[in-house]
PDB file of C-alpha atoms in Angstrom:
ATOM      1  CA  MET A  63      32.194   3.116  -8.230  1.00 78.00           C
ATOM      2  CA  ALA A  64      34.858   1.504  -6.033  1.00 80.00           C
ATOM      3  CA  PHE A  65      34.429   4.328  -3.498  1.00 87.00           C
ATOM      4  CA  ASP A  66      30.659   3.771  -3.400  1.00 88.00           C
ATOM      5  CA  ILE A  67      31.147   0.055  -2.728  1.00 92.00           C
ATOM      6  CA  LEU A  68      33.598   0.795   0.085  1.00 94.00           C
ATOM      7  CA  VAL A  69      31.141   3.236   1.666  1.00 94.00           C
ATOM      8  CA  ILE A  70      28.311   0.681   1.464  1.00 95.00           C
ATOM      9  CA  ILE A  71      30.542  -2.020   3.005  1.00 94.00           C
ATOM     10  CA  PHE A  72      31.591   0.362   5.789  1.00 95.00           C
ATOM     11  CA  LEU A  73      27.972   1.303   6.517  1.00 96.00           C
ATOM     12  CA  PHE A  74      26.953  -2.364   6.466  1.00 96.00           C
ATOM     13  CA  ILE A  75      29.619  -3.247   9.047  1.00 95.00           C
ATOM     14  CA  TYR A  76      28.711  -0.178  11.107  1.00 95.00           C
ATOM     15  CA  GLY A  77      25.068  -1.252  10.888  1.00 95.00           C
ATOM     16  CA  LEU A  78      25.957  -4.736  12.189  1.00 94.00           C
ATOM     17  CA  VAL A  79      27.562  -3.151  15.251  1.00 93.00           C
ATOM     18  CA  MET A  80      24.671  -0.724  15.741  1.00 94.00           C
ATOM     19  CA  GLY A  81      22.183  -3.576  15.330  1.00 92.00           C
ATOM     20  CA  SER A  82      23.852  -5.366  18.244  1.00 90.00           C
ATOM     21  CA  PHE A  83      23.741  -2.194  20.348  1.00 91.00           C
ATOM     22  CA  LEU A  84      20.120  -1.401  19.458  1.00 91.00           C
ATOM     23  CA  THR A  85      19.105  -4.929  20.438  1.00 89.00           C
ATOM     24  CA  VAL A  86      20.609  -4.257  23.868  1.00 86.00           C
ATOM     25  CA  VAL A  87      18.641  -0.989  24.035  1.00 88.00           C
ATOM     26  CA  GLY A  88      15.412  -2.711  22.981  1.00 87.00           C
ATOM     27  CA  THR A  89      15.760  -5.503  25.536  1.00 85.00           C
ATOM     28  CA  ARG A  90      17.209  -3.661  28.534  1.00 85.00           C
ATOM     29  CA  LEU A  91      15.320  -0.365  28.700  1.00 85.00           C
ATOM     30  CA  PRO A  92      11.852  -2.007  28.892  1.00 85.00           C
ATOM     31  CA  ASN A  93      13.156  -3.853  31.971  1.00 80.00           C
ATOM     32  CA  LYS A  94      14.501  -0.615  33.497  1.00 80.00           C
ATOM     33  CA  GLU A  95      18.076  -1.870  33.089  1.00 78.00           C
ATOM     34  CA  SER A  96      21.132   0.196  32.211  1.00 78.00           C
ATOM     35  CA  ILE A  97      22.465  -0.161  28.672  1.00 78.00           C
ATOM     36  CA  VAL A  98      25.994   0.300  30.038  1.00 74.00           C
ATOM     37  CA  THR A  99      26.158  -2.063  33.005  1.00 74.00           C
ATOM     38  CA  PRO A 100      26.304  -4.938  33.588  1.00 73.00           C
ATOM     39  CA  ARG A 101      28.422  -6.099  30.670  1.00 76.00           C
ATOM     40  CA  SER A 102      26.797  -8.282  28.028  1.00 77.00           C
ATOM     41  CA  HIS A 103      26.179 -11.734  29.459  1.00 71.00           C
ATOM     42  CA  CYS A 104      24.303 -14.981  28.877  1.00 70.00           C
ATOM     43  CA  THR A 105      20.802 -14.609  30.280  1.00 70.00           C
ATOM     44  CA  ASN A 106      20.814 -18.277  31.314  1.00 69.00           C
ATOM     45  CA  CYS A 107      24.133 -18.752  33.148  1.00 79.00           C
ATOM     46  CA  ASN A 108      25.210 -15.080  33.502  1.00 73.00           C
ATOM     47  CA  HIS A 109      28.518 -15.831  31.779  1.00 73.00           C
ATOM     48  CA  VAL A 110      30.108 -12.453  30.965  1.00 77.00           C
ATOM     49  CA  LEU A 111      30.841 -12.350  27.245  1.00 74.00           C
ATOM     50  CA  GLU A 112      34.385 -11.761  26.041  1.00 77.00           C
ATOM     51  CA  TRP A 113      35.082  -9.405  23.160  1.00 73.00           C
ATOM     52  CA  TYR A 114      35.355 -12.300  20.690  1.00 75.00           C
ATOM     53  CA  GLU A 115      31.869 -13.452  21.715  1.00 74.00           C
ATOM     54  CA  LEU A 116      30.426 -10.057  20.797  1.00 78.00           C
ATOM     55  CA  ILE A 117      31.402  -9.861  17.133  1.00 84.00           C
ATOM     56  CA  PRO A 118      28.088  -9.360  15.288  1.00 88.00           C
ATOM     57  CA  VAL A 119      26.882 -12.438  13.362  1.00 90.00           C
ATOM     58  CA  ILE A 120      30.364 -14.035  13.257  1.00 87.00           C
ATOM     59  CA  SER A 121      30.361 -14.958  16.962  1.00 86.00           C
ATOM     60  CA  PHE A 122      26.897 -16.496  16.574  1.00 85.00           C
ATOM     61  CA  ILE A 123      28.086 -18.646  13.661  1.00 88.00           C
ATOM     62  CA  LEU A 124      31.367 -19.718  15.320  1.00 85.00           C
ATOM     63  CA  GLN A 125      29.544 -20.669  18.521  1.00 85.00           C
ATOM     64  CA  LYS A 126      26.880 -22.514  16.500  1.00 80.00           C
ATOM     65  CA  GLY A 127      24.175 -20.355  18.051  1.00 79.00           C
ATOM     66  CA  ARG A 128      24.907 -21.457  21.614  1.00 83.00           C
ATOM     67  CA  CYS A 129      26.433 -19.975  24.766  1.00 78.00           C
ATOM     68  CA  ARG A 130      30.098 -20.966  25.019  1.00 78.00           C
ATOM     69  CA  GLU A 131      29.679 -21.917  28.689  1.00 77.00           C
ATOM     70  CA  CYS A 132      26.229 -23.448  29.282  1.00 83.00           C
ATOM     71  CA  LYS A 133      25.503 -24.418  25.627  1.00 78.00           C
ATOM     72  CA  VAL A 134      21.981 -22.958  25.781  1.00 80.00           C
ATOM     73  CA  LYS A 135      20.708 -21.754  22.397  1.00 85.00           C
ATOM     74  CA  ILE A 136      21.093 -18.051  21.644  1.00 80.00           C
ATOM     75  CA  SER A 137      18.038 -16.452  20.087  1.00 82.00           C
ATOM     76  CA  ILE A 138      18.236 -16.240  16.285  1.00 87.00           C
ATOM     77  CA  VAL A 139      16.756 -12.743  16.673  1.00 84.00           C
ATOM     78  CA  TYR A 140      20.197 -11.312  17.463  1.00 87.00           C
ATOM     79  CA  PRO A 141      21.962 -12.094  14.145  1.00 91.00           C
ATOM     80  CA  ILE A 142      18.781 -11.357  12.168  1.00 91.00           C
ATOM     81  CA  VAL A 143      18.492  -7.893  13.723  1.00 91.00           C
ATOM     82  CA  GLU A 144      22.205  -7.228  13.173  1.00 93.00           C
ATOM     83  CA  ILE A 145      22.027  -8.221   9.490  1.00 95.00           C
ATOM     84  CA  LEU A 146      18.820  -6.211   8.969  1.00 94.00           C
ATOM     85  CA  CYS A 147      20.402  -3.125  10.503  1.00 95.00           C
ATOM     86  CA  GLY A 148      23.563  -3.565   8.408  1.00 95.00           C
ATOM     87  CA  PHE A 149      21.479  -3.964   5.263  1.00 96.00           C
ATOM     88  CA  LEU A 150      19.426  -0.834   5.977  1.00 95.00           C
ATOM     89  CA  TYR A 151      22.493   1.272   6.763  1.00 96.00           C
ATOM     90  CA  GLY A 152      24.173   0.171   3.527  1.00 95.00           C
ATOM     91  CA  LEU A 153      20.941   0.731   1.610  1.00 95.00           C
ATOM     92  CA  SER A 154      20.780   4.329   2.860  1.00 95.00           C
ATOM     93  CA  TYR A 155      23.844   5.287   0.816  1.00 95.00           C
ATOM     94  CA  ALA A 156      22.940   3.053  -2.135  1.00 94.00           C
ATOM     95  CA  LEU A 157      19.587   4.847  -2.470  1.00 93.00           C
ATOM     96  CA  TYR A 158      20.509   8.438  -1.656  1.00 93.00           C
ATOM     97  CA  GLY A 159      24.276   9.015  -1.469  1.00 92.00           C
ATOM     98  CA  PHE A 160      25.451  11.507   1.128  1.00 91.00           C
ATOM     99  CA  GLY A 161      22.829  14.028   2.259  1.00 90.00           C
ATOM    100  CA  TYR A 162      19.683  14.610   4.297  1.00 92.00           C
ATOM    101  CA  GLU A 163      17.842  11.567   2.985  1.00 93.00           C
ATOM    102  CA  MET A 164      20.681   9.189   3.857  1.00 95.00           C
ATOM    103  CA  ILE A 165      21.001  10.453   7.433  1.00 95.00           C
ATOM    104  CA  ALA A 166      17.228  10.520   7.915  1.00 94.00           C
ATOM    105  CA  PHE A 167      17.000   6.954   6.563  1.00 95.00           C
ATOM    106  CA  ILE A 168      19.645   5.782   9.055  1.00 95.00           C
ATOM    107  CA  ILE A 169      17.788   7.475  11.930  1.00 94.00           C
ATOM    108  CA  ILE A 170      14.495   5.876  10.867  1.00 92.00           C
ATOM    109  CA  SER A 171      16.179   2.482  10.453  1.00 93.00           C
ATOM    110  CA  SER A 172      17.660   2.709  13.961  1.00 94.00           C
ATOM    111  CA  ILE A 173      14.241   3.507  15.427  1.00 90.00           C
ATOM    112  CA  LEU A 174      12.746   0.653  13.372  1.00 89.00           C
ATOM    113  CA  ILE A 175      15.205  -1.865  14.823  1.00 91.00           C
ATOM    114  CA  THR A 176      14.643  -0.707  18.403  1.00 91.00           C
ATOM    115  CA  ILE A 177      10.853  -0.784  18.060  1.00 88.00           C
ATOM    116  CA  TYR A 178      10.895  -4.227  16.446  1.00 86.00           C
ATOM    117  CA  VAL A 179      12.778  -5.590  19.442  1.00 87.00           C
ATOM    118  CA  SER A 180      10.953  -3.764  22.256  1.00 87.00           C
ATOM    119  CA  ASP A 181       7.380  -3.839  20.916  1.00 82.00           C
ATOM    120  CA  PHE A 182       7.306  -7.417  19.667  1.00 77.00           C
ATOM    121  CA  GLU A 183       9.010  -8.688  22.840  1.00 77.00           C
ATOM    122  CA  TYR A 184       7.544  -6.426  25.543  1.00 82.00           C
ATOM    123  CA  PHE A 185       4.716  -4.463  23.822  1.00 81.00           C
ATOM    124  CA  ILE A 186       6.567  -1.247  24.653  1.00 85.00           C
ATOM    125  CA  ILE A 187       7.606   1.554  22.296  1.00 85.00           C
ATOM    126  CA  LEU A 188      10.439   3.243  24.094  1.00 86.00           C
ATOM    127  CA  ASP A 189      10.311   7.020  24.555  1.00 87.00           C
ATOM    128  CA  GLU A 190      14.058   7.534  24.274  1.00 87.00           C
ATOM    129  CA  PRO A 191      14.518   6.477  20.606  1.00 89.00           C
ATOM    130  CA  LEU A 192      11.435   8.474  19.547  1.00 91.00           C
ATOM    131  CA  ILE A 193      12.539  11.626  21.369  1.00 91.00           C
ATOM    132  CA  ILE A 194      16.133  11.419  20.131  1.00 92.00           C
ATOM    133  CA  GLY A 195      15.004  10.516  16.603  1.00 92.00           C
ATOM    134  CA  SER A 196      12.476  13.373  16.449  1.00 93.00           C
ATOM    135  CA  ILE A 197      15.032  15.912  17.655  1.00 94.00           C
ATOM    136  CA  LEU A 198      17.632  14.725  15.141  1.00 94.00           C
ATOM    137  CA  ILE A 199      15.129  14.807  12.257  1.00 94.00           C
ATOM    138  CA  LEU A 200      13.990  18.332  13.150  1.00 94.00           C
ATOM    139  CA  LEU A 201      17.580  19.556  13.488  1.00 95.00           C
ATOM    140  CA  LEU A 202      18.422  18.001  10.123  1.00 94.00           C
ATOM    141  CA  LYS A 203      15.470  19.744   8.504  1.00 94.00           C
ATOM    142  CA  PHE A 204      16.459  23.059  10.042  1.00 95.00           C
ATOM    143  CA  TYR A 205      20.064  22.653   8.820  1.00 94.00           C
ATOM    144  CA  HIS A 206      19.239  21.458   5.298  1.00 93.00           C
ATOM    145  CA  PHE A 207      15.989  23.290   4.517  1.00 93.00           C
ATOM    146  CA  GLY A 208      15.794  26.276   6.854  1.00 94.00           C
ATOM    147  CA  PHE A 209      13.472  27.616   9.514  1.00 94.00           C
ATOM    148  CA  ARG A 210      10.283  27.594   7.412  1.00 94.00           C
ATOM    149  CA  THR A 211      10.474  23.839   6.736  1.00 93.00           C
ATOM    150  CA  PHE A 212      11.424  23.275  10.375  1.00 95.00           C
ATOM    151  CA  LEU A 213       8.325  25.200  11.519  1.00 95.00           C
ATOM    152  CA  ILE A 214       6.026  23.384   9.068  1.00 95.00           C
ATOM    153  CA  SER A 215       7.381  20.061  10.343  1.00 95.00           C
ATOM    154  CA  LEU A 216       6.668  21.073  13.947  1.00 94.00           C
ATOM    155  CA  ILE A 217       3.104  22.087  13.060  1.00 95.00           C
ATOM    156  CA  SER A 218       2.587  18.853  11.099  1.00 95.00           C
ATOM    157  CA  GLY A 219       3.738  16.822  14.085  1.00 94.00           C
ATOM    158  CA  LEU A 220       1.353  18.725  16.361  1.00 95.00           C
ATOM    159  CA  PHE A 221      -1.507  18.127  13.905  1.00 95.00           C
ATOM    160  CA  MET A 222      -0.781  14.396  13.788  1.00 94.00           C
ATOM    161  CA  PHE A 223      -0.679  14.278  17.588  1.00 94.00           C
ATOM    162  CA  ILE A 224      -4.110  15.952  17.872  1.00 94.00           C
ATOM    163  CA  PHE A 225      -5.540  13.825  15.046  1.00 92.00           C
ATOM    164  CA  ILE A 226      -4.372  10.489  16.455  1.00 91.00           C
ATOM    165  CA  MET A 227      -5.462  11.456  19.974  1.00 92.00           C
ATOM    166  CA  MET A 228      -8.975  12.029  18.623  1.00 92.00           C
ATOM    167  CA  VAL A 229      -8.841   8.619  16.902  1.00 88.00           C
ATOM    168  CA  LYS A 230      -7.693   7.028  20.157  1.00 87.00           C
ATOM    169  CA  LEU A 231     -10.455   8.637  22.226  1.00 89.00           C
ATOM    170  CA  ALA A 232     -13.074   7.519  19.714  1.00 87.00           C
ATOM    171  CA  GLY A 233     -11.596   4.006  19.586  1.00 82.00           C
ATOM    172  CA  ASP A 234     -11.475   3.731  23.379  1.00 82.00           C
ATOM    173  CA  LYS A 235     -15.139   4.676  23.560  1.00 84.00           C
ATOM    174  CA  ILE A 236     -16.238   2.313  20.786  1.00 82.00           C
ATOM    175  CA  PHE A 237     -14.227  -0.753  21.887  1.00 73.00           C
ATOM    176  CA  LYS A 238     -14.474  -0.079  25.635  1.00 75.00           C
ATOM    177  CA  GLN A 239     -10.714  -0.569  25.998  1.00 74.00           C
ATOM    178  CA  GLU A 240      -7.447   1.118  25.076  1.00 74.00           C
ATOM    179  CA  SER A 241      -7.290   1.241  21.281  1.00 70.00           C
ATOM    180  CA  LEU A 242      -3.871   2.877  20.901  1.00 78.00           C
ATOM    181  CA  GLY A 243      -0.917   2.999  23.248  1.00 79.00           C
ATOM    182  CA  GLY A 244       1.017   6.107  24.176  1.00 82.00           C
ATOM    183  CA  GLY A 245       4.018   4.869  22.201  1.00 84.00           C
ATOM    184  CA  ASP A 246       1.938   4.555  19.030  1.00 88.00           C
ATOM    185  CA  ILE A 247       0.745   8.149  19.457  1.00 90.00           C
ATOM    186  CA  LYS A 248       4.304   9.439  19.905  1.00 90.00           C
ATOM    187  CA  LEU A 249       5.474   7.451  16.889  1.00 91.00           C
ATOM    188  CA  ILE A 250       2.720   8.872  14.689  1.00 92.00           C
ATOM    189  CA  THR A 251       3.576  12.358  15.957  1.00 94.00           C
ATOM    190  CA  MET A 252       7.092  11.737  14.661  1.00 93.00           C
ATOM    191  CA  PHE A 253       5.561  10.866  11.280  1.00 93.00           C
ATOM    192  CA  GLY A 254       4.396  14.473  11.091  1.00 94.00           C
ATOM    193  CA  PHE A 255       7.898  15.769  11.798  1.00 95.00           C
ATOM    194  CA  ILE A 256       9.317  13.621   8.995  1.00 93.00           C
ATOM    195  CA  PHE A 257       6.647  13.752   6.288  1.00 92.00           C
ATOM    196  CA  GLY A 258       4.130  16.477   6.855  1.00 90.00           C
ATOM    197  CA  ILE A 259       0.429  15.711   7.089  1.00 92.00           C
ATOM    198  CA  ARG A 260      -0.519  13.985   3.823  1.00 92.00           C
ATOM    199  CA  LEU A 261       2.258  11.388   3.764  1.00 94.00           C
ATOM    200  CA  SER A 262       1.862  10.806   7.491  1.00 94.00           C
ATOM    201  CA  LEU A 263      -1.776   9.847   6.953  1.00 93.00           C
ATOM    202  CA  VAL A 264      -0.701   7.503   4.135  1.00 94.00           C
ATOM    203  CA  ALA A 265       1.840   5.867   6.476  1.00 94.00           C
ATOM    204  CA  VAL A 266      -0.774   5.407   9.222  1.00 93.00           C
ATOM    205  CA  VAL A 267      -3.267   3.812   6.793  1.00 93.00           C
ATOM    206  CA  LEU A 268      -0.541   1.567   5.355  1.00 94.00           C
ATOM    207  CA  GLY A 269       0.569   0.540   8.853  1.00 92.00           C
ATOM    208  CA  SER A 270      -3.027  -0.388   9.686  1.00 88.00           C
ATOM    209  CA  PHE A 271      -3.276  -2.565   6.563  1.00 91.00           C
ATOM    210  CA  LEU A 272       0.026  -4.271   7.414  1.00 90.00           C
ATOM    211  CA  ALA A 273      -1.192  -4.998  10.957  1.00 86.00           C
ATOM    212  CA  PHE A 274      -4.583  -6.330   9.812  1.00 83.00           C
ATOM    213  CA  PRO A 275      -3.484  -9.889   8.814  1.00 85.00           C
ATOM    214  CA  TYR A 276      -1.689 -10.317  12.148  1.00 79.00           C
ATOM    215  CA  ALA A 277      -4.767  -9.075  13.996  1.00 75.00           C
ATOM    216  CA  VAL A 278      -6.934 -11.560  12.061  1.00 78.00           C
ATOM    217  CA  TYR A 279      -4.509 -14.373  12.908  1.00 75.00           C
ATOM    218  CA  CYS A 280      -4.646 -13.497  16.622  1.00 72.00           C
ATOM    219  CA  SER A 281      -8.445 -13.417  16.400  1.00 71.00           C
ATOM    220  CA  ILE A 282      -8.603 -16.847  14.711  1.00 77.00           C
ATOM    221  CA  GLN A 283      -6.236 -18.285  17.314  1.00 70.00           C
ATOM    222  CA  LYS A 284      -8.481 -16.714  19.962  1.00 65.00           C
ATOM    223  CA  THR A 285      -5.532 -15.298  21.833  1.00 61.00           C
ATOM    224  CA  ASN A 286      -5.914 -12.359  24.154  1.00 57.00           C
ATOM    225  CA  LYS A 287      -2.423 -11.287  23.199  1.00 62.00           C
ATOM    226  CA  GLU A 288      -1.997  -7.574  22.710  1.00 66.00           C
ATOM    227  CA  ILE A 289      -1.210  -6.643  19.115  1.00 70.00           C
ATOM    228  CA  PRO A 290       2.044  -4.678  18.752  1.00 78.00           C
ATOM    229  CA  PHE A 291       1.142  -1.880  16.319  1.00 82.00           C
ATOM    230  CA  GLY A 292       4.529  -0.131  16.444  1.00 83.00           C
ATOM    231  CA  PRO A 293       6.508  -2.514  14.178  1.00 86.00           C
ATOM    232  CA  PHE A 294       3.841  -2.248  11.475  1.00 89.00           C
ATOM    233  CA  LEU A 295       3.759   1.537  11.744  1.00 90.00           C
ATOM    234  CA  ILE A 296       7.532   1.899  11.536  1.00 89.00           C
ATOM    235  CA  THR A 297       7.648  -0.509   8.568  1.00 90.00           C
ATOM    236  CA  ALA A 298       5.067   1.681   6.820  1.00 93.00           C
ATOM    237  CA  LEU A 299       7.159   4.731   7.701  1.00 92.00           C
ATOM    238  CA  LEU A 300      10.221   3.219   6.036  1.00 92.00           C
ATOM    239  CA  PHE A 301       8.217   2.198   2.947  1.00 94.00           C
ATOM    240  CA  VAL A 302       6.691   5.644   2.527  1.00 95.00           C
ATOM    241  CA  PHE A 303      10.108   7.271   2.986  1.00 94.00           C
ATOM    242  CA  ILE A 304      11.647   5.122   0.236  1.00 93.00           C
ATOM    243  CA  TYR A 305       8.750   5.708  -2.179  1.00 94.00           C
ATOM    244  CA  MET A 306       8.027   9.273  -1.092  1.00 93.00           C
ATOM    245  CA  GLU A 307       8.143  10.899  -4.528  1.00 90.00           C
ATOM    246  CA  PRO A 308       5.919   8.347  -6.354  1.00 92.00           C
ATOM    247  CA  ILE A 309       3.396   8.526  -3.499  1.00 92.00           C
ATOM    248  CA  LYS A 310       3.423  12.345  -3.645  1.00 89.00           C
ATOM    249  CA  ASN A 311       2.837  12.241  -7.390  1.00 88.00           C
ATOM    250  CA  LEU A 312      -0.017   9.773  -6.938  1.00 87.00           C
ATOM    251  CA  LEU A 313      -1.630  11.963  -4.269  1.00 85.00           C
ATOM    252  CA  ASN A 314      -1.279  15.042  -6.485  1.00 82.00           C
ATOM    253  CA  LEU A 315      -2.880  13.151  -9.372  1.00 80.00           C
ATOM    254  CA  PHE A 316      -5.911  12.215  -7.284  1.00 73.00           C
ATOM    255  CA  ILE A 317      -6.245  15.726  -5.849  1.00 64.00           C
ATOM    256  CA  ILE A 318      -5.955  17.397  -9.241  1.00 50.00           C
ATOM    257  CA  GLY A 319      -8.264  14.805 -10.764  1.00 44.00           C
TER     258      GLY A 319
END
């Protein structure tokens, strides 16, 4: 029990650090900036942050949410993302212990954080996290389950790509504008790699339901703002992953019935 608590605490702290890094990835790559240089700095006064200003959450609290030099407010998004990432990393072990599911959950959580930041802020789903995440998931499946599962996952991803491309083409024709972005298509393709076809379709439908209230709100406000679909899709992905077995059983019940 004590060992489990220590592991969860370690993963939580590691998640805080990764949350800070993934925020940098989600904000810099859409602007074609390096994630290595320049060093982390205040976006208002360009003050280069010292190591003690980069401690996740703690630095934000000690500095009262403001830049140490120019006193401009720091976005609350940073500590929220760090805490969320720490929570998800710790939850991975609490739910699954060591194994495929834990590592896959951490990979999905990392992609979730990056997409939340980049898609809500810039309406961009970055290719790099999706490509790296897909490769890692496929390699994990090959290592843990063998070549047959690896091949089925590849085929499922290809099916989801073809399926969602057909949906996009139909949507573009009906609405006379782009209905799905390229990032959404790549993300849904990754669903196939992770889940197979049936659960991927469940995740897509769930993501659409999650996005619907936000779409209605934007419509009521009469904004022409593009709706970021990625965060809702990745949230659905995480939900389906956590409740994978109950959802499978429910699907089997309906099919048999």
